[in-house]
Coordinates of C-alpha atoms in Angstrom, one line a residue:
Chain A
X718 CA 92.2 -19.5 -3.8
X719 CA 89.9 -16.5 -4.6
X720 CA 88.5 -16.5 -7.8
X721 CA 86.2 -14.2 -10.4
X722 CA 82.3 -15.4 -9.7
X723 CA 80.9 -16.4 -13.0
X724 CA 77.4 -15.8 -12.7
X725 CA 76.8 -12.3 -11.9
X726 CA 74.0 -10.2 -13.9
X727 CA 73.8 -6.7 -12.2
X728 CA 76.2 -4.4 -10.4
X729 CA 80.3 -4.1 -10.6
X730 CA 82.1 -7.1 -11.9
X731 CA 85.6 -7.6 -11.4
X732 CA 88.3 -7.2 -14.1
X733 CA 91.3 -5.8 -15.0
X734 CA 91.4 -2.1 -12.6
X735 CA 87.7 -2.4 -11.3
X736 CA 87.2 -4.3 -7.9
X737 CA 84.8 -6.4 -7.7
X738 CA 83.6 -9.6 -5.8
X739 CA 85.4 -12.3 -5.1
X740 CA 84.4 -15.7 -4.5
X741 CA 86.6 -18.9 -2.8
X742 CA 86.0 -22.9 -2.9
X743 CA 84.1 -23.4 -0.2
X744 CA 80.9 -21.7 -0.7
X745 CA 81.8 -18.3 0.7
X746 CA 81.4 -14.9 -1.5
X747 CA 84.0 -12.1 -0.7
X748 CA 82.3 -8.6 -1.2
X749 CA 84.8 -5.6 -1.2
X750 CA 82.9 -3.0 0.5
X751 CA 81.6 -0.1 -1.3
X752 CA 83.2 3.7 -1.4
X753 CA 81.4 6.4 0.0
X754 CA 80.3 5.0 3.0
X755 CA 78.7 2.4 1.1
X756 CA 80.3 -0.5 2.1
X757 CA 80.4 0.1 5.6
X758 CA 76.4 0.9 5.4
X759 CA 76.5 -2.0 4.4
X760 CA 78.2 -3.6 7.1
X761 CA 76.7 -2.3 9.8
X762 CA 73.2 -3.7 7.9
X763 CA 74.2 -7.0 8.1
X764 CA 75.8 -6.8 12.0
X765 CA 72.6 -5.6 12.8
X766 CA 70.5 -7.7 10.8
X767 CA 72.8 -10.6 12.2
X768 CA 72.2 -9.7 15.5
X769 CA 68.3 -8.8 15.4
X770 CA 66.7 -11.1 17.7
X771 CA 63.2 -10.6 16.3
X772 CA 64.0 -12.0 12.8
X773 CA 61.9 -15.1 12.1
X774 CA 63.7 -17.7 10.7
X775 CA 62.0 -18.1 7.9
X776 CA 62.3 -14.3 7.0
X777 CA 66.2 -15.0 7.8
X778 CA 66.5 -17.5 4.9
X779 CA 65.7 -14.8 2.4
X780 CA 69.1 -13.3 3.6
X781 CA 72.8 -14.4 2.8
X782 CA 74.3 -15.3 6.1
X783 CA 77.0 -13.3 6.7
X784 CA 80.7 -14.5 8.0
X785 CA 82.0 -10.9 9.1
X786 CA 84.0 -8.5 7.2
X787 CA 87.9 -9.7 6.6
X788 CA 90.9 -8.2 4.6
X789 CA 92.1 -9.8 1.2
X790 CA 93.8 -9.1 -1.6
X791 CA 91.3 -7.0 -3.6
X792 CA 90.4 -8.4 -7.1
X793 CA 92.0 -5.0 -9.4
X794 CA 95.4 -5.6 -7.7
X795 CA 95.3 -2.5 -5.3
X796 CA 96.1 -4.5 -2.4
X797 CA 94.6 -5.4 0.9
X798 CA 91.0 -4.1 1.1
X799 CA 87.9 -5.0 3.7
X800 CA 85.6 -7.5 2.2
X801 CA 81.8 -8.7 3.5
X802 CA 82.2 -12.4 3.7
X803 CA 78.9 -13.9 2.7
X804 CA 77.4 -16.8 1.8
X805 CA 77.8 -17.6 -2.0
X806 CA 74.4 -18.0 -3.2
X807 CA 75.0 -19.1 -7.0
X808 CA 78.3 -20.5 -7.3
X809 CA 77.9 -23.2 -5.4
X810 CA 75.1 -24.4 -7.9
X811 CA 76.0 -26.5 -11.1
X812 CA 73.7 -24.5 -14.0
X813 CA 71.7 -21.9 -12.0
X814 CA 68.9 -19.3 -14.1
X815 CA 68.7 -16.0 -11.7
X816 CA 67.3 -12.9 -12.0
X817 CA 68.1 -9.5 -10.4
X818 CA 65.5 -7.7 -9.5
X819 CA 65.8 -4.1 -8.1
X820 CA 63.0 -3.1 -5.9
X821 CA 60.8 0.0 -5.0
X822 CA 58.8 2.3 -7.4
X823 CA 62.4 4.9 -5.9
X824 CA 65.8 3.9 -5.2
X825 CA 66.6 6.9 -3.0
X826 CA 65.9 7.5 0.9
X827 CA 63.8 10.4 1.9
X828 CA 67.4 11.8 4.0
X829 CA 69.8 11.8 1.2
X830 CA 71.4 14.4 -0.5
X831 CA 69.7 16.4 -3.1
X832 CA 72.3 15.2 -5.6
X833 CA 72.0 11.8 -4.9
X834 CA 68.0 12.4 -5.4
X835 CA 68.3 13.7 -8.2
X836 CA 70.7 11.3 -10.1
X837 CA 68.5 8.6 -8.4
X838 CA 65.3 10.3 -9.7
X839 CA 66.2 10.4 -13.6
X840 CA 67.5 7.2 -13.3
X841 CA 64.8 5.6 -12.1
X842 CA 62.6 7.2 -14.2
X843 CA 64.2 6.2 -17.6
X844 CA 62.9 2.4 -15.5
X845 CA 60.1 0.6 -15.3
X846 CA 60.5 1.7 -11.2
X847 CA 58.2 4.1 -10.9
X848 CA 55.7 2.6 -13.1
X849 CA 55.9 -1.2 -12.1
X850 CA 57.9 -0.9 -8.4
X851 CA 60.6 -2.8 -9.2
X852 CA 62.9 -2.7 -12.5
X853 CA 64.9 -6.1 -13.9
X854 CA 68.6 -5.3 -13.0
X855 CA 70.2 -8.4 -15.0
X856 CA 68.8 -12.0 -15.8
X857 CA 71.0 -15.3 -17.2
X858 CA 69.1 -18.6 -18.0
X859 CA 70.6 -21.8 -18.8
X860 CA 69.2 -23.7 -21.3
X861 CA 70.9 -26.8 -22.4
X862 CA 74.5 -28.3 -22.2
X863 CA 75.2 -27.1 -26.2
X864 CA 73.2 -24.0 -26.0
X865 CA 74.2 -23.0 -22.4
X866 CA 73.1 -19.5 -21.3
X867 CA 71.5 -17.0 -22.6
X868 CA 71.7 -13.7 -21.4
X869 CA 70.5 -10.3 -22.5
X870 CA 72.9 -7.1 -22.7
X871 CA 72.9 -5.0 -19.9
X872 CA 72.0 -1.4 -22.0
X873 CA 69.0 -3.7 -23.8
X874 CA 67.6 -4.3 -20.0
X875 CA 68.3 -0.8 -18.9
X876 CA 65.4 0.2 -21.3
X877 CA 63.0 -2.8 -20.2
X878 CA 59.3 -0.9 -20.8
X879 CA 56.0 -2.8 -19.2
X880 CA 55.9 -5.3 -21.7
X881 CA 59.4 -6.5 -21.6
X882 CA 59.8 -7.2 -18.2
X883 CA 56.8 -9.8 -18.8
X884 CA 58.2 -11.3 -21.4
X885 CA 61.4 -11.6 -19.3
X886 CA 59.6 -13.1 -16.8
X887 CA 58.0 -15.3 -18.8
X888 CA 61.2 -16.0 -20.7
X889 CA 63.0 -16.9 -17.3
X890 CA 61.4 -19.9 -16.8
X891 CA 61.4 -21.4 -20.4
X892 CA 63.3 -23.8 -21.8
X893 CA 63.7 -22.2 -25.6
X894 CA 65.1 -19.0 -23.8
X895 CA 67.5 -18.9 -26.9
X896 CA 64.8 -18.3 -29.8
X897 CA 64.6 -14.7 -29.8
X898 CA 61.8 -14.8 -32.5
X899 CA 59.3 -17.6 -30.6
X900 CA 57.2 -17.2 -28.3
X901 CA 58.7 -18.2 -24.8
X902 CA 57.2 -21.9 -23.8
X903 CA 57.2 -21.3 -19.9
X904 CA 57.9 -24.9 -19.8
X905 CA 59.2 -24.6 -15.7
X906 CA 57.2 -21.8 -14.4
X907 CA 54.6 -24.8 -12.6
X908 CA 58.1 -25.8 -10.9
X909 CA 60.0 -22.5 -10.8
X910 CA 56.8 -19.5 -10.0
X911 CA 54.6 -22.7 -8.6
X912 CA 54.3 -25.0 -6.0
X913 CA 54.9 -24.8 -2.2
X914 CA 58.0 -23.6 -2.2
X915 CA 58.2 -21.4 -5.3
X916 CA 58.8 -18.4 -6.5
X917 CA 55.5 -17.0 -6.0
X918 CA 54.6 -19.1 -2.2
X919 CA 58.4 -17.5 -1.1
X920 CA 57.2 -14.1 -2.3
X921 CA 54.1 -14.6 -0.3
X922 CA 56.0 -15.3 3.3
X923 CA 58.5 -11.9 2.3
X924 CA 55.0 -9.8 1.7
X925 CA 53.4 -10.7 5.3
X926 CA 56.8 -10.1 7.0
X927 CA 57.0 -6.5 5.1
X928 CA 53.6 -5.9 5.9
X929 CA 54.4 -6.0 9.5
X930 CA 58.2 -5.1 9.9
X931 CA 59.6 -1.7 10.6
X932 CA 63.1 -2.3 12.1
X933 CA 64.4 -1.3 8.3
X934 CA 63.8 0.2 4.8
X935 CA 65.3 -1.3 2.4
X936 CA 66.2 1.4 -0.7
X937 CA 68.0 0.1 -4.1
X938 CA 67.8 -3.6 -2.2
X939 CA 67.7 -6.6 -5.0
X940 CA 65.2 -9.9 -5.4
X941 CA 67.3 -12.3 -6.5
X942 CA 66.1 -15.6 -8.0
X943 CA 67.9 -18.8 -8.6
X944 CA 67.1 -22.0 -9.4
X945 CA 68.1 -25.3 -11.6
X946 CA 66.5 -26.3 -14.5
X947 CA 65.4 -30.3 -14.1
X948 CA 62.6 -31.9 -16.1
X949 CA 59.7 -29.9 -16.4
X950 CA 57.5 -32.9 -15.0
X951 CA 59.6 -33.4 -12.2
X952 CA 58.0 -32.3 -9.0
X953 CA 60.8 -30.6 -6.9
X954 CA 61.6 -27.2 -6.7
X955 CA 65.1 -25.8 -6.3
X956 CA 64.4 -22.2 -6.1
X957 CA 66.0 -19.6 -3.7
X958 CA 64.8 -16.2 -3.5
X959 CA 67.7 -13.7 -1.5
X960 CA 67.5 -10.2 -1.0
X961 CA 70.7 -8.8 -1.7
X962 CA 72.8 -5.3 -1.6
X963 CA 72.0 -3.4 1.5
X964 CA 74.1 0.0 1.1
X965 CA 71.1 2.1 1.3
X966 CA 69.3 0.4 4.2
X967 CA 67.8 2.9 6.7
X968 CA 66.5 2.6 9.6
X969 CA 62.8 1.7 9.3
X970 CA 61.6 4.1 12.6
X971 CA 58.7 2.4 13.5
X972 CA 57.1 2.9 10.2
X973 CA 56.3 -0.1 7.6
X974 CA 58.7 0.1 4.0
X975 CA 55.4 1.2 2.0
X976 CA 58.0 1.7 -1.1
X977 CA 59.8 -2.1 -1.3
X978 CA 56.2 -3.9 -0.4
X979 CA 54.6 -1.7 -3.2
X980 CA 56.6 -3.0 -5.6
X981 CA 57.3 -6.7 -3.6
X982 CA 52.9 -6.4 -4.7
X983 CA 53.2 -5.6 -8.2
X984 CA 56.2 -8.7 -8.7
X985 CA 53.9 -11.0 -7.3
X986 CA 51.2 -9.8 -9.5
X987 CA 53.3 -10.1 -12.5
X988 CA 54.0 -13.8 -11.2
X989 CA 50.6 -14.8 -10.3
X990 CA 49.5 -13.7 -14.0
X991 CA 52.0 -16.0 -15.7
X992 CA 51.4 -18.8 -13.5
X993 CA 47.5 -18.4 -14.2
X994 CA 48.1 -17.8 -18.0
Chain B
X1043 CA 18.0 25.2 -2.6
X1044 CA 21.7 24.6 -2.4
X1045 CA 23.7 25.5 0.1
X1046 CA 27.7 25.2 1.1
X1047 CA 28.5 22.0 3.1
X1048 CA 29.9 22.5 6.4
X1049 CA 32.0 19.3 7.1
X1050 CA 34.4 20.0 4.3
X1051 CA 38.2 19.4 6.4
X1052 CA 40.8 19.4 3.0
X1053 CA 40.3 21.3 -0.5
X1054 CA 38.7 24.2 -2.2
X1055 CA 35.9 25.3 -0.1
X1056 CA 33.3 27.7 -1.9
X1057 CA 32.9 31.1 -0.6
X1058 CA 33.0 34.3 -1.8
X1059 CA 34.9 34.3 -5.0
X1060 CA 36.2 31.2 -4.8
X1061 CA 34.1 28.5 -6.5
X1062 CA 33.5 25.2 -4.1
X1063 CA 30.8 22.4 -3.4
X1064 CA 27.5 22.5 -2.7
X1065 CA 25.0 20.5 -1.1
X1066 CA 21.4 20.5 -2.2
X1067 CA 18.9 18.4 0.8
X1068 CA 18.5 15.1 -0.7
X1069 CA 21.3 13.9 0.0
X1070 CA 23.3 15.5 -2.8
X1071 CA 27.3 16.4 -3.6
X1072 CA 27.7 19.2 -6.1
X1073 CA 31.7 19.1 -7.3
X1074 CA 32.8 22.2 -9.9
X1075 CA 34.6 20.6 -12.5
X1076 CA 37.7 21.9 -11.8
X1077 CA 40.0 24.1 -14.7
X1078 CA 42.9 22.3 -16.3
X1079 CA 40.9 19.5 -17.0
X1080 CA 41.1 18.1 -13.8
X1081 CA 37.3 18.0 -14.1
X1082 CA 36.5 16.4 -16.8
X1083 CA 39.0 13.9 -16.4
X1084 CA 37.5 13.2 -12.7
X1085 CA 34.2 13.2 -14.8
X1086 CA 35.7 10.7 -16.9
X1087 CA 36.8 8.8 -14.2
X1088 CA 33.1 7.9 -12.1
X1089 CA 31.4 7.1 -15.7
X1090 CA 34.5 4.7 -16.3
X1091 CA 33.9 3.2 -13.1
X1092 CA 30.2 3.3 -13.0
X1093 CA 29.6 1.8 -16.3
X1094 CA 32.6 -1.0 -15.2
X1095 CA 31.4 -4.3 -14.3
X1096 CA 34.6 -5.8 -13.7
X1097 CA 34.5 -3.7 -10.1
X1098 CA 32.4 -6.1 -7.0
X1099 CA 29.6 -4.4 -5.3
X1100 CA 32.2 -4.8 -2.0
X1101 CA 34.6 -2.3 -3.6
X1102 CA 31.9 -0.1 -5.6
X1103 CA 30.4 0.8 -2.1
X1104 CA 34.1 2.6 -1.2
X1105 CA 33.0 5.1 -4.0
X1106 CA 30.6 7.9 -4.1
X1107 CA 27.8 6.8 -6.3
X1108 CA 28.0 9.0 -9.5
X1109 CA 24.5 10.2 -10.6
X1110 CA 25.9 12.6 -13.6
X1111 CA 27.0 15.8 -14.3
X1112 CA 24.8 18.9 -14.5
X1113 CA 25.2 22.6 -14.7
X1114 CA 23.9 24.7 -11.5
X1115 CA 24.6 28.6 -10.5
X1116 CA 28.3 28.2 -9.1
X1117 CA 28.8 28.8 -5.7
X1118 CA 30.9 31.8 -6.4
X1119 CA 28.2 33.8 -8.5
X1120 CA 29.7 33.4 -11.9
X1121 CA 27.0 31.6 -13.5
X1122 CA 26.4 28.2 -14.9
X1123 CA 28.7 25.8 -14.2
X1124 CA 29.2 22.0 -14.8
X1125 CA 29.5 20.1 -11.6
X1126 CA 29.8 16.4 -10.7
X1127 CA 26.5 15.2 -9.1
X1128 CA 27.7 12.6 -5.9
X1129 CA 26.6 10.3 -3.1
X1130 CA 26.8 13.2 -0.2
X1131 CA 28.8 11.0 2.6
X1132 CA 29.0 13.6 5.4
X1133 CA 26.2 16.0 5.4
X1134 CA 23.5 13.7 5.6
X1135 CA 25.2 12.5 9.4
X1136 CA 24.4 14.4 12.7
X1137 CA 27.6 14.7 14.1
X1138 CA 30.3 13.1 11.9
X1139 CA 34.0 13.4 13.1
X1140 CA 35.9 13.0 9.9
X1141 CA 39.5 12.7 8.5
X1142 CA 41.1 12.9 4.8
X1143 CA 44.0 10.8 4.2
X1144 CA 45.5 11.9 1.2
X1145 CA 47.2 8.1 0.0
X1146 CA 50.5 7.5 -2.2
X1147 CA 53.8 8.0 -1.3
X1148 CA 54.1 10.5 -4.6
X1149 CA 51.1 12.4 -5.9
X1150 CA 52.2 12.6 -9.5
X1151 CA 51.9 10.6 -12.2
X1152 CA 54.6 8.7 -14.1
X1153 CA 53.1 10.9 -17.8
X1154 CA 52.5 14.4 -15.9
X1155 CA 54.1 17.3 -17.1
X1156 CA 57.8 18.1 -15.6
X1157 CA 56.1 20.9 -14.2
X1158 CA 53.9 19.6 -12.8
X1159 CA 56.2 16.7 -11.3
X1160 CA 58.4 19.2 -9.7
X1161 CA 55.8 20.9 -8.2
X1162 CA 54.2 18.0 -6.5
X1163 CA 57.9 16.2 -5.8
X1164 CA 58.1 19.6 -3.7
X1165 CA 55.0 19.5 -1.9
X1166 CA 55.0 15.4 -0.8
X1167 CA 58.5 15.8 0.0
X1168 CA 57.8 18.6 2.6
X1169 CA 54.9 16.1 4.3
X1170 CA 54.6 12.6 5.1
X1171 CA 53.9 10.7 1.8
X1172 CA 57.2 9.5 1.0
X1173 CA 58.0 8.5 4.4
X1174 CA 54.4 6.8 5.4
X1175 CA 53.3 6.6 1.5
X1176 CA 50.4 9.2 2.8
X1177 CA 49.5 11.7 4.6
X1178 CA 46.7 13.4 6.5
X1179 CA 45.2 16.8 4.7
X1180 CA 42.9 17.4 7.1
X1181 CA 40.2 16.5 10.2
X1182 CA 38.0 17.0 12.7
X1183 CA 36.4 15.5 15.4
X1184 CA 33.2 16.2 17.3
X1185 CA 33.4 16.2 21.2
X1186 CA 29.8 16.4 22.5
X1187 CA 27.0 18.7 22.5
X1188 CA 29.0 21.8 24.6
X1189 CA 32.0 21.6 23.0
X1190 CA 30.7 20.8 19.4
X1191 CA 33.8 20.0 17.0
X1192 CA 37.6 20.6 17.3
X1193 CA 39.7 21.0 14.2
X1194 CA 43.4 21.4 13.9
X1195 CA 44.5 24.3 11.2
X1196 CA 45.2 23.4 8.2
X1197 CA 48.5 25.0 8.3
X1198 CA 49.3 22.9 11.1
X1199 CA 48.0 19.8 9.3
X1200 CA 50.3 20.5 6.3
X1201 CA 53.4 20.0 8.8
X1202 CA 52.4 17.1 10.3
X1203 CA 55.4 14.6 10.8
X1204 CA 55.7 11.2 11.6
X1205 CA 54.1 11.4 15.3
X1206 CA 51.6 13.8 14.8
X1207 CA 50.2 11.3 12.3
X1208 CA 50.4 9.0 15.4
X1209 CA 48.8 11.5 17.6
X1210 CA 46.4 12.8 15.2
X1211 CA 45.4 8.9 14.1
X1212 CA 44.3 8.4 18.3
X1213 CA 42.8 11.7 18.6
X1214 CA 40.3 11.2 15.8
X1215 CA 38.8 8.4 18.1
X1216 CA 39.3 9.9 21.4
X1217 CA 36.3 11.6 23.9
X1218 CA 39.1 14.5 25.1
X1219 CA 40.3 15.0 21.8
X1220 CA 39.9 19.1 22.6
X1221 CA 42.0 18.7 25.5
X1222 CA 45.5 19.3 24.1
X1223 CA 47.6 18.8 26.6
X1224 CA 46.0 15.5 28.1
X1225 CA 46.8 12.0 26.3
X1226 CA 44.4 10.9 23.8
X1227 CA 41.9 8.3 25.8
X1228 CA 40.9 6.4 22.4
X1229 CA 38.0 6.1 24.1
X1230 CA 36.1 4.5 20.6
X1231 CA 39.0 3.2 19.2
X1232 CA 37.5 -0.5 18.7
X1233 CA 33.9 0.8 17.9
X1234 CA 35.5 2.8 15.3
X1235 CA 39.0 1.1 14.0
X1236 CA 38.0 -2.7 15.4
X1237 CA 35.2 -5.1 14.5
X1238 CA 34.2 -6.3 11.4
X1239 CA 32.9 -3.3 10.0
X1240 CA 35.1 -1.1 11.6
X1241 CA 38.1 1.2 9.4
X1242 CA 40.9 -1.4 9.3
X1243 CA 38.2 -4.3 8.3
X1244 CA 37.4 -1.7 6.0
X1245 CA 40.9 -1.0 4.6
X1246 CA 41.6 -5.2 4.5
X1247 CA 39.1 -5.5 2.1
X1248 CA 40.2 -2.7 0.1
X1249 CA 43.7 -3.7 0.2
X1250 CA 43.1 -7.4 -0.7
X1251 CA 41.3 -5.3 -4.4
X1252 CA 44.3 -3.4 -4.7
X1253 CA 46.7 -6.2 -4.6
X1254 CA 44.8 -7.2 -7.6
X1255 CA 43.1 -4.5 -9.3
X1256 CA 45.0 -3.3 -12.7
X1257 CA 42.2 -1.3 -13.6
X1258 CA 43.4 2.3 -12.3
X1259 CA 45.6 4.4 -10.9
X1260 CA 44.6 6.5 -7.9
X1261 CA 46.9 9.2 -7.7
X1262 CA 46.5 12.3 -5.4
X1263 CA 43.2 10.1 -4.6
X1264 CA 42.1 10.5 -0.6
X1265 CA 40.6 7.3 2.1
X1266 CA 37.8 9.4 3.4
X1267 CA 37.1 7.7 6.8
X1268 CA 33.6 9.1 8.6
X1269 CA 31.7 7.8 12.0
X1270 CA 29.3 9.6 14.7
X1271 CA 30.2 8.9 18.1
X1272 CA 27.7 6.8 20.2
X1273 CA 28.6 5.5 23.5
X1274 CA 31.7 3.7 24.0
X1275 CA 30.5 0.3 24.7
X1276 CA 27.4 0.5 22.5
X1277 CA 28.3 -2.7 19.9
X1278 CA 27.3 -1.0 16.8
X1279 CA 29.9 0.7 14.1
X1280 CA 28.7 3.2 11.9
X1281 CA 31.9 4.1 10.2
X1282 CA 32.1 4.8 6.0
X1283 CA 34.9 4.8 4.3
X1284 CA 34.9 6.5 0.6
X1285 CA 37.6 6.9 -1.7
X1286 CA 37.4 10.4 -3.0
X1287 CA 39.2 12.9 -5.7
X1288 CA 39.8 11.6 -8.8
X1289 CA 41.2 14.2 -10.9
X1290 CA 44.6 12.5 -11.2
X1291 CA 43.2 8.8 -11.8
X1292 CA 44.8 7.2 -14.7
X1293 CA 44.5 3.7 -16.7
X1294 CA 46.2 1.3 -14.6
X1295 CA 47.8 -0.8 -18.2
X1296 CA 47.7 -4.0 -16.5
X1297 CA 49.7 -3.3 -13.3
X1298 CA 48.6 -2.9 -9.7
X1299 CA 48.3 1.0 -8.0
X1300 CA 51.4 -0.1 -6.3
X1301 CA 52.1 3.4 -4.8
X1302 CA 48.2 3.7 -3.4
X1303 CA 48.4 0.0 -2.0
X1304 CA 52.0 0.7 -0.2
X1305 CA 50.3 3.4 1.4
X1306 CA 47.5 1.7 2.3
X1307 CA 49.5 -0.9 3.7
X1308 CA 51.3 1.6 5.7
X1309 CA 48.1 3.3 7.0
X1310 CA 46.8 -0.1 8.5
X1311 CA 50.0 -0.6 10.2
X1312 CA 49.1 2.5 11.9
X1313 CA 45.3 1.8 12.7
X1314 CA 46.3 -2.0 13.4
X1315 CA 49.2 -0.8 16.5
X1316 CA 46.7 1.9 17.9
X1317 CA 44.1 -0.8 18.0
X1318 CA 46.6 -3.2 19.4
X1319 CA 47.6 -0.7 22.4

């Protein structure tokens, strides 16, 4: 019944001894919680979220909806263990491109420990975090039914610079992601970065809600992006954009999250520029 | 001819022995290049900017115009010195209650020196600036003609958490702001925050350049916000808002100031719920 997800670019994949998420056949994404209080950080993020009355729903959407937390047989073999049940955001599409995008120019709450500052601190700064706000975690695009995806290695986007992470971007939302040597074509980015409900106009409705919410702050949280490649002349957009992994979510206390809309600025930037080029 | 301004609320402030501005009375700003070469890279900085014509006179009048550098007797006695001829913003006013807002959630730069990083990592972290993305180095605020100004100490400023900022951000446009027990009565909070030429139209406009601007990078930079106090319901706002200190400004490569704009953002929230109440 549970199965492997396929599609995942950043963070702990399941194999042989290492947990890892799980996904089922009917749309549902099975997230073992985290050690270290983690994973029932977490939890408690998205009970609360859940039961916040003074989410919008159109801020809502950027979220996966969450089924409660239920034990299954965890994916290394060890046995029961407490999963998030969420709503599988990718799987449930055919070909999906996505992108993981880890946001905030630092990845660590002002309250945590001095070790966890530190470690967080150097590896932050061996990003593009502090520079550009945000750092590519992991991206995979599809490009035909013989080439299928592409994907770069995970150490080669570890050491993304300025320049890189445009020509990811730009390389997201191309149809000849495969030649390493051309330039990228950015034959979707009018249908993927553009239009009313694109990348860019989604990116938009997140920055006026961070503008004005303080309920949370939302450390080491990811952008993800989806979507399905159709014709590049075809006008419909199939983009989602979800903010995903809350472990390090802390309570907002009445103040705005200055470090996640910095960097939510600079993506959008980045966006704008290739969408104008 | 020159004489040592009297308004100054955050930085080196000339007196015996220590070198500091000086005002001249035309209307004059005489900055010491500072040692370390924070001068002459502040130097650097206003011809870069004065000589850009990329920048929109809306956004050019949020600087101190630059009218060159010249060497004058330092206030200190030790001779010639170079100093940084400015715009004077304060002096020139009657009775100007003012505040510096020191903006970024880090002060350093992504290049500076590990030293230097570690030092400033030590001092933000022990204020507001990661929290609120910036904090307040210091103010003061004129009562009337009996009571003349009132001033926190600097000391004081330096521990300022989260609701002093609060507190502080009401007093600075309050009648009773000497009264320290009483409730701030915000008596000029619209003439001074509100209206379309008060601080947070002010701080709109700036943001809406920062969300595009790639040109620089304003660390350690500080929103300068001045204003006399005129009768509560007369309709006329005379509040000037200057971006000052540029020793730490560096070439933005093509990417927003994302860690001055999530400050800024944060700041408005602030001026934007005190003007709501």
């Amino acid at each position: 019944m549970f199965q492997i997800p396929d599609h995942q670019v950043a963070g702990h994949k399941a194999s042989k001894g290492i947990i890892g998420p799980l996904i089922d056949n009917s749309g549902r994404f099975y997230k073992p919680l985290q050690s270290n209080n983690r994973g029932s950080k977490e939890e408690s993020f998205y009970k609360k979220f859940s039961s916040n009355t003074e989410i919008p729903n159109h801020i809502r959407k950027f979220f996966p909806t969450y089924y409660g937390t239920q034990h299954i047989e965890a994916s290394d073999g060890s046995g029961q263990h407490p999963h998030l049940v969420l709503e599988d955001i990718v799987s449930v599409r055919t070909n999906p491109s996505l992108m993981d995008i880890k946001m905030g120019s630092r990845t660590w709450y002002p309250t945590a420990s001095q070790a966890y500052i530190v470690k967080c601190f150097k590896k932050d700064s061996e990003s593009t975090s502090p520079n550009l706000g945000f750092r590519i975690s992991g991206f995979r695009v599809y490009g035909n039914e013989d080439s299928g995806y592409w994907k770069p290695e995970r150490n080669n986007v570890a050491g993304f610079d300025t320049n890189d992470v445009r020509i990811a971007l730009r390389k997201f939302v191309s149809s000849n992601s495969n030649d390493l040597d051309g330039e990228s074509d950015c034959a979707f980015v009018q249908n993927v970065y553009g239009g009313p409900n694109g990348v860019l106009a989604q990116l938009l409705m997140l920055k006026k809600w961070f503008e004005d919410q303080t309920l949370f702050h939302f450390y080491s949280c990811s952008v993800l992006m989806v979507y399905e490649k159709i014709k590049p002349n075809e006008d419909r957009s199939c983009v989602t954009i979800k903010l995903i992994d809350f472990a390090h979510v802390v309570d907002g206390q009445g103040v705005i999250d200055h470090n996640f809309l910095g960097g939510l600025c600079s993506l959008i930037k980045f966006v704008s520029e290739i969408l104008d080029n």
